[in-house]
Coordinates of C-alpha atoms in Angstrom, one line a residue:
M1 CA 19.3 -14.5 -4.1
V2 CA 22.1 -14.5 -6.7
D3 CA 21.8 -18.3 -7.1
A4 CA 20.5 -21.2 -5.0
T5 CA 22.8 -20.6 -2.0
K6 CA 24.2 -17.0 -2.3
V7 CA 22.5 -13.9 -0.9
L8 CA 23.4 -10.5 -2.5
L9 CA 24.7 -8.0 0.1
T10 CA 25.9 -4.4 0.0
A11 CA 28.4 -2.6 2.1
E12 CA 27.7 1.0 3.0
G13 CA 30.2 3.8 3.3
G14 CA 27.5 6.0 4.9
F15 CA 23.8 6.2 5.5
E16 CA 22.1 4.3 2.5
K17 CA 25.3 4.8 0.5
A18 CA 26.3 1.4 -0.8
N19 CA 29.9 1.3 -2.0
G20 CA 30.4 -2.5 -2.5
L21 CA 28.6 -5.6 -3.6
Y22 CA 29.2 -9.0 -1.9
T23 CA 27.7 -12.5 -1.9
Y24 CA 27.2 -14.5 1.2
D25 CA 26.9 -18.3 0.9
V26 CA 24.3 -19.5 3.3
N27 CA 25.7 -23.1 3.3
S28 CA 29.4 -22.4 3.7
G29 CA 29.2 -19.0 5.5
E30 CA 31.8 -17.6 3.0
M31 CA 31.6 -14.0 1.8
D32 CA 33.0 -12.9 -1.6
K33 CA 33.4 -9.4 -2.9
L34 CA 32.0 -8.8 -6.4
A35 CA 32.5 -5.2 -7.1
D36 CA 33.2 -1.7 -5.8
I37 CA 30.4 0.8 -6.5
T38 CA 31.5 4.2 -7.6
L39 CA 29.1 7.2 -8.0
P40 CA 29.1 9.8 -10.7
A41 CA 29.6 13.4 -9.6
G42 CA 26.4 15.0 -8.5
T43 CA 24.7 11.8 -7.4
T44 CA 21.8 12.6 -5.0
L45 CA 19.9 9.3 -4.9
F46 CA 22.2 6.5 -4.0
P47 CA 22.3 2.9 -5.2
D48 CA 19.0 1.1 -4.8
G49 CA 16.7 -1.5 -6.3
F50 CA 19.4 -4.2 -6.5
T51 CA 18.2 -7.3 -8.4
A52 CA 19.9 -10.4 -9.9
G53 CA 19.0 -12.4 -13.0
Q54 CA 20.3 -13.8 -16.2
G55 CA 23.9 -13.7 -14.9
R56 CA 23.8 -9.9 -14.1
I57 CA 23.1 -7.7 -11.1
A58 CA 21.3 -4.4 -11.8
W59 CA 20.6 -1.3 -9.7
W60 CA 19.9 2.4 -10.2
T61 CA 21.2 5.8 -8.9
A62 CA 20.2 9.4 -9.8
R63 CA 21.9 12.8 -10.3
G64 CA 20.4 16.3 -9.9
A65 CA 17.6 17.5 -7.7
D66 CA 13.8 18.1 -7.6
D67 CA 12.3 17.8 -11.1
K68 CA 15.6 17.8 -13.0
R69 CA 16.9 14.4 -11.9
T70 CA 18.6 11.9 -14.2
A71 CA 18.4 8.2 -13.5
D72 CA 21.4 6.0 -14.2
I73 CA 20.9 2.2 -14.6
W74 CA 23.9 0.0 -13.8
T75 CA 24.9 -3.7 -14.1
V76 CA 27.7 -6.0 -13.2
P77 CA 28.1 -9.7 -13.9
T78 CA 27.1 -12.0 -11.0
T79 CA 30.7 -13.3 -11.1
G80 CA 32.0 -9.9 -10.3
G81 CA 33.8 -7.1 -12.2
K82 CA 33.6 -3.4 -12.9
P83 CA 30.0 -1.9 -12.9
Q84 CA 28.9 -0.6 -16.3
L85 CA 26.6 2.3 -16.9
V86 CA 23.9 0.9 -19.2
T87 CA 21.7 3.9 -19.8
S88 CA 20.7 7.3 -18.4
A89 CA 17.2 8.9 -18.7
P90 CA 15.2 11.7 -17.1
L91 CA 13.7 10.6 -13.8
P92 CA 10.0 11.4 -13.4
P93 CA 8.5 12.3 -10.0
A94 CA 8.1 9.4 -7.6
S95 CA 4.9 7.4 -7.3
S96 CA 3.7 5.9 -4.0
A97 CA 5.9 3.0 -4.9
G98 CA 9.0 5.1 -5.4
F99 CA 11.2 6.6 -8.2
V100 CA 12.5 3.4 -9.8
T101 CA 11.0 0.0 -8.9
G102 CA 10.9 -3.6 -10.0
I103 CA 14.1 -3.7 -11.9
A104 CA 14.2 -7.0 -13.9
V105 CA 16.9 -8.6 -16.1
T106 CA 15.2 -10.6 -18.8
R107 CA 16.4 -12.1 -22.1
G108 CA 19.0 -9.5 -23.1
R109 CA 17.1 -6.5 -21.7
L110 CA 16.7 -4.5 -18.5
A111 CA 13.2 -3.4 -17.4
W112 CA 12.0 -1.1 -14.7
S113 CA 9.1 1.0 -13.6
A114 CA 9.6 4.8 -13.4
G115 CA 7.3 6.8 -11.1
N116 CA 3.8 6.7 -12.7
E117 CA 5.2 6.9 -16.2
G118 CA 5.1 3.2 -16.9
V119 CA 7.5 0.4 -17.7
F120 CA 10.7 1.0 -19.6
T121 CA 13.2 -1.4 -21.2
V122 CA 16.7 -1.1 -22.7
D123 CA 19.2 -3.5 -24.2
V124 CA 21.6 -4.8 -21.4
N125 CA 24.5 -3.6 -23.5
G126 CA 23.2 0.0 -23.6
G127 CA 21.1 2.3 -25.7
Q128 CA 18.0 4.6 -25.3
P129 CA 15.3 3.2 -23.0
Q130 CA 11.9 2.7 -24.5
R131 CA 8.6 2.9 -22.7
V132 CA 6.4 -0.2 -23.2
E133 CA 3.1 0.9 -24.8
G134 CA 0.1 0.7 -22.5
T135 CA 1.9 0.7 -19.2
Q136 CA 1.2 4.2 -17.9
G137 CA 0.7 3.9 -14.2
Q138 CA 1.8 0.3 -14.2
H139 CA 4.6 -1.3 -12.0
I140 CA 6.5 -4.5 -12.4
L141 CA 5.3 -7.3 -10.2
N142 CA 7.3 -10.3 -11.6
W143 CA 8.4 -10.0 -15.3
P144 CA 6.5 -10.1 -17.6
W145 CA 3.6 -9.3 -15.2
V146 CA 3.0 -5.6 -14.3
G147 CA 0.1 -4.0 -12.5
S148 CA -1.4 -1.4 -10.3
P149 CA -1.4 0.1 -7.8
G150 CA 2.3 -0.2 -7.0
T151 CA 4.0 -1.4 -3.9
F152 CA 3.8 0.4 -0.5
G153 CA 0.9 2.7 -1.4
G154 CA -0.3 3.0 2.1
N155 CA -3.4 1.0 3.1
E156 CA -4.2 -0.2 -0.4
A157 CA -3.2 -3.6 -1.5
P158 CA -0.8 -3.5 -4.4
F159 CA -1.3 -5.2 -7.8
Q160 CA -5.1 -5.6 -7.6
S161 CA -5.0 -5.7 -11.4
V162 CA -2.2 -7.2 -13.5
M163 CA -1.2 -7.5 -17.1
N164 CA 1.2 -9.7 -19.0
I165 CA 3.3 -7.4 -21.1
E166 CA 4.3 -10.2 -23.5
T167 CA 0.9 -11.7 -24.2
G168 CA -1.5 -8.8 -23.3
E169 CA -3.5 -11.0 -20.9
K170 CA -5.2 -8.9 -18.2
R171 CA -6.4 -10.1 -14.8
A172 CA -8.4 -8.0 -12.5
Q173 CA -9.8 -8.6 -9.0
T174 CA -13.5 -8.0 -9.9
G175 CA -14.4 -11.6 -8.9
L176 CA -13.2 -11.3 -5.3
Q177 CA -15.6 -11.9 -2.4
P178 CA -16.3 -9.0 0.0
G179 CA -13.4 -7.8 2.1
S180 CA -10.5 -5.5 1.9
P181 CA -7.7 -6.9 -0.3
V182 CA -4.4 -7.1 1.5
A183 CA -2.3 -8.8 -1.1
C184 CA -2.5 -9.9 -4.7
G185 CA -0.2 -11.9 -6.9
I186 CA -0.5 -13.2 -10.5
T187 CA -3.2 -15.8 -9.8
L188 CA -4.2 -15.3 -6.1
C189 CA -5.5 -12.5 -3.9
V190 CA -6.0 -12.4 -0.1
T191 CA -8.9 -10.3 1.3
H192 CA -9.5 -9.5 4.9
P193 CA -13.1 -9.1 6.0
A194 CA -13.8 -6.3 8.5
R195 CA -13.7 -7.3 12.2
S196 CA -12.2 -10.7 11.5
A197 CA -8.7 -12.2 12.1
M198 CA -9.4 -14.7 9.3
A199 CA -8.6 -13.8 5.7
Q200 CA -9.9 -15.3 2.5
V201 CA -7.5 -16.7 0.0
Q202 CA -9.1 -16.6 -3.4
G203 CA -8.3 -17.0 -7.1
R204 CA -8.6 -13.9 -9.3
D205 CA -11.7 -15.6 -10.7
G206 CA -13.3 -15.2 -7.3
R207 CA -13.2 -18.9 -6.3
A208 CA -12.5 -19.3 -2.6
R209 CA -9.5 -21.5 -1.7
H210 CA -9.4 -21.4 2.1
E211 CA -9.2 -19.2 5.2
M212 CA -6.1 -18.3 7.2
D213 CA -5.4 -16.3 10.3
M214 CA -3.7 -13.1 9.0
T215 CA -3.3 -11.2 12.3
G216 CA -0.7 -8.5 11.8
V217 CA -0.5 -8.7 8.0
A218 CA -0.3 -5.2 6.3
P219 CA -0.9 -4.6 2.6
Q220 CA 2.0 -6.0 0.6
P221 CA 2.9 -7.8 -2.6
L222 CA 2.2 -11.6 -2.7
Q223 CA 5.7 -12.9 -3.1
R224 CA 6.1 -15.7 -5.7
D225 CA 2.3 -15.6 -5.9
R226 CA 2.3 -17.4 -2.6
F227 CA 3.9 -15.8 0.5
L228 CA 3.0 -13.0 3.0
S229 CA 5.0 -11.9 6.0
A230 CA 3.8 -10.4 9.3
Q231 CA 5.6 -9.0 12.3
L232 CA 4.0 -9.2 15.7
P233 CA 5.4 -7.9 19.0
D234 CA 7.0 -11.3 19.9
R235 CA 7.5 -13.0 16.6
A236 CA 7.4 -13.0 12.8
L237 CA 5.2 -15.1 10.6
V238 CA 5.6 -16.3 7.0
H239 CA 2.3 -17.4 5.5
D240 CA 2.1 -19.8 2.6
V241 CA -1.3 -18.9 1.2
Q242 CA -1.2 -21.8 -1.4
S243 CA -0.9 -24.5 1.2
G244 CA -2.5 -22.7 4.2
V245 CA 0.6 -23.4 6.3
S246 CA 2.4 -20.6 8.4
A247 CA 5.9 -20.6 9.8
E248 CA 6.7 -18.9 13.0
I249 CA 10.1 -17.2 13.7
R250 CA 10.8 -16.1 17.3
G251 CA 13.6 -13.9 18.7
I252 CA 13.5 -11.3 16.0
D253 CA 13.9 -7.6 16.4
T254 CA 10.3 -6.4 15.8
R255 CA 11.4 -2.7 15.9
T256 CA 12.7 -3.0 12.4
R257 CA 10.7 -4.1 9.4
Y258 CA 12.3 -5.0 6.0
R259 CA 9.9 -4.6 3.1
A260 CA 10.3 -7.2 0.4
P261 CA 10.2 -6.1 -3.3
A262 CA 7.3 -7.4 -5.3
G263 CA 9.5 -10.0 -7.2
G264 CA 11.7 -10.8 -4.2
N265 CA 12.6 -14.4 -3.3
I266 CA 13.5 -14.0 0.3
A267 CA 11.9 -12.8 3.6
L268 CA 14.2 -10.9 5.8
F269 CA 14.1 -10.3 9.6
G270 CA 16.5 -8.7 12.1
R271 CA 17.9 -10.6 15.0
G272 CA 20.4 -8.6 17.0
D273 CA 23.4 -7.8 14.8
K274 CA 22.4 -10.6 12.4
F275 CA 19.6 -11.4 9.9
V276 CA 17.3 -14.3 9.5
V277 CA 17.0 -15.0 5.8
V278 CA 14.1 -17.2 4.6
D279 CA 14.7 -18.5 1.1
L280 CA 11.2 -18.7 -0.4
T281 CA 12.4 -20.6 -3.5
A282 CA 13.3 -23.5 -1.2
V283 CA 9.7 -24.0 -0.1
H284 CA 8.1 -26.8 -2.1

């Protein structure tokens, strides 16, 4: 979400080749164009990782091939304008989470995770990116929290251990009760005991909160330290692990799954040629 009512959209000029940024107001139904996206010569990895914060939208692209790629980090004001190239840096090999993940705009700086090389930051107005000390192998969950493993690492729950970059506080999942972790956030983790549909919601200190039916839930980040999504053959579910309440959405296209970024504020599901957008920030 760009703000309380506007969803950020991209228009594509080809497969995964975004060439325009738009906002869609979920209340009025109006769509506004913010910017055209132009690509430098030699671009081989196309615009990805879009995020909004602090009045800016940021994303990344890359030039080159194999082990000689260069990442370009871009921004544009949320009010629209011409995209600006903020910085360029060598792109390390991808981790299980991807090449560049978790882009965040925070207090005059941009931050992102690059492969398994750690977390980097740069001034929003440009300059040389700097790696944050002690973040090798870490990925951004929700700034200033980073952790490991990163998102979408197969059957392993992401962010089983986390660290606050600004304070140095570390939180592991050593206190969790038996079971396979399926999701972790900043304060909570969800574990799924073998041969059971019920999952345990626990604090990182190991204290049990409650049980929930987590049928169909795959390993994923715990969005906003609170939400998990699942797609079943006939419906989708959004689980609020803090309250223990689940919302059911029927009539979606279960052939397509949209993976939410770790710090994302929406859950997204396909329905024909439209989307169902669940604004997680509106859940109180």
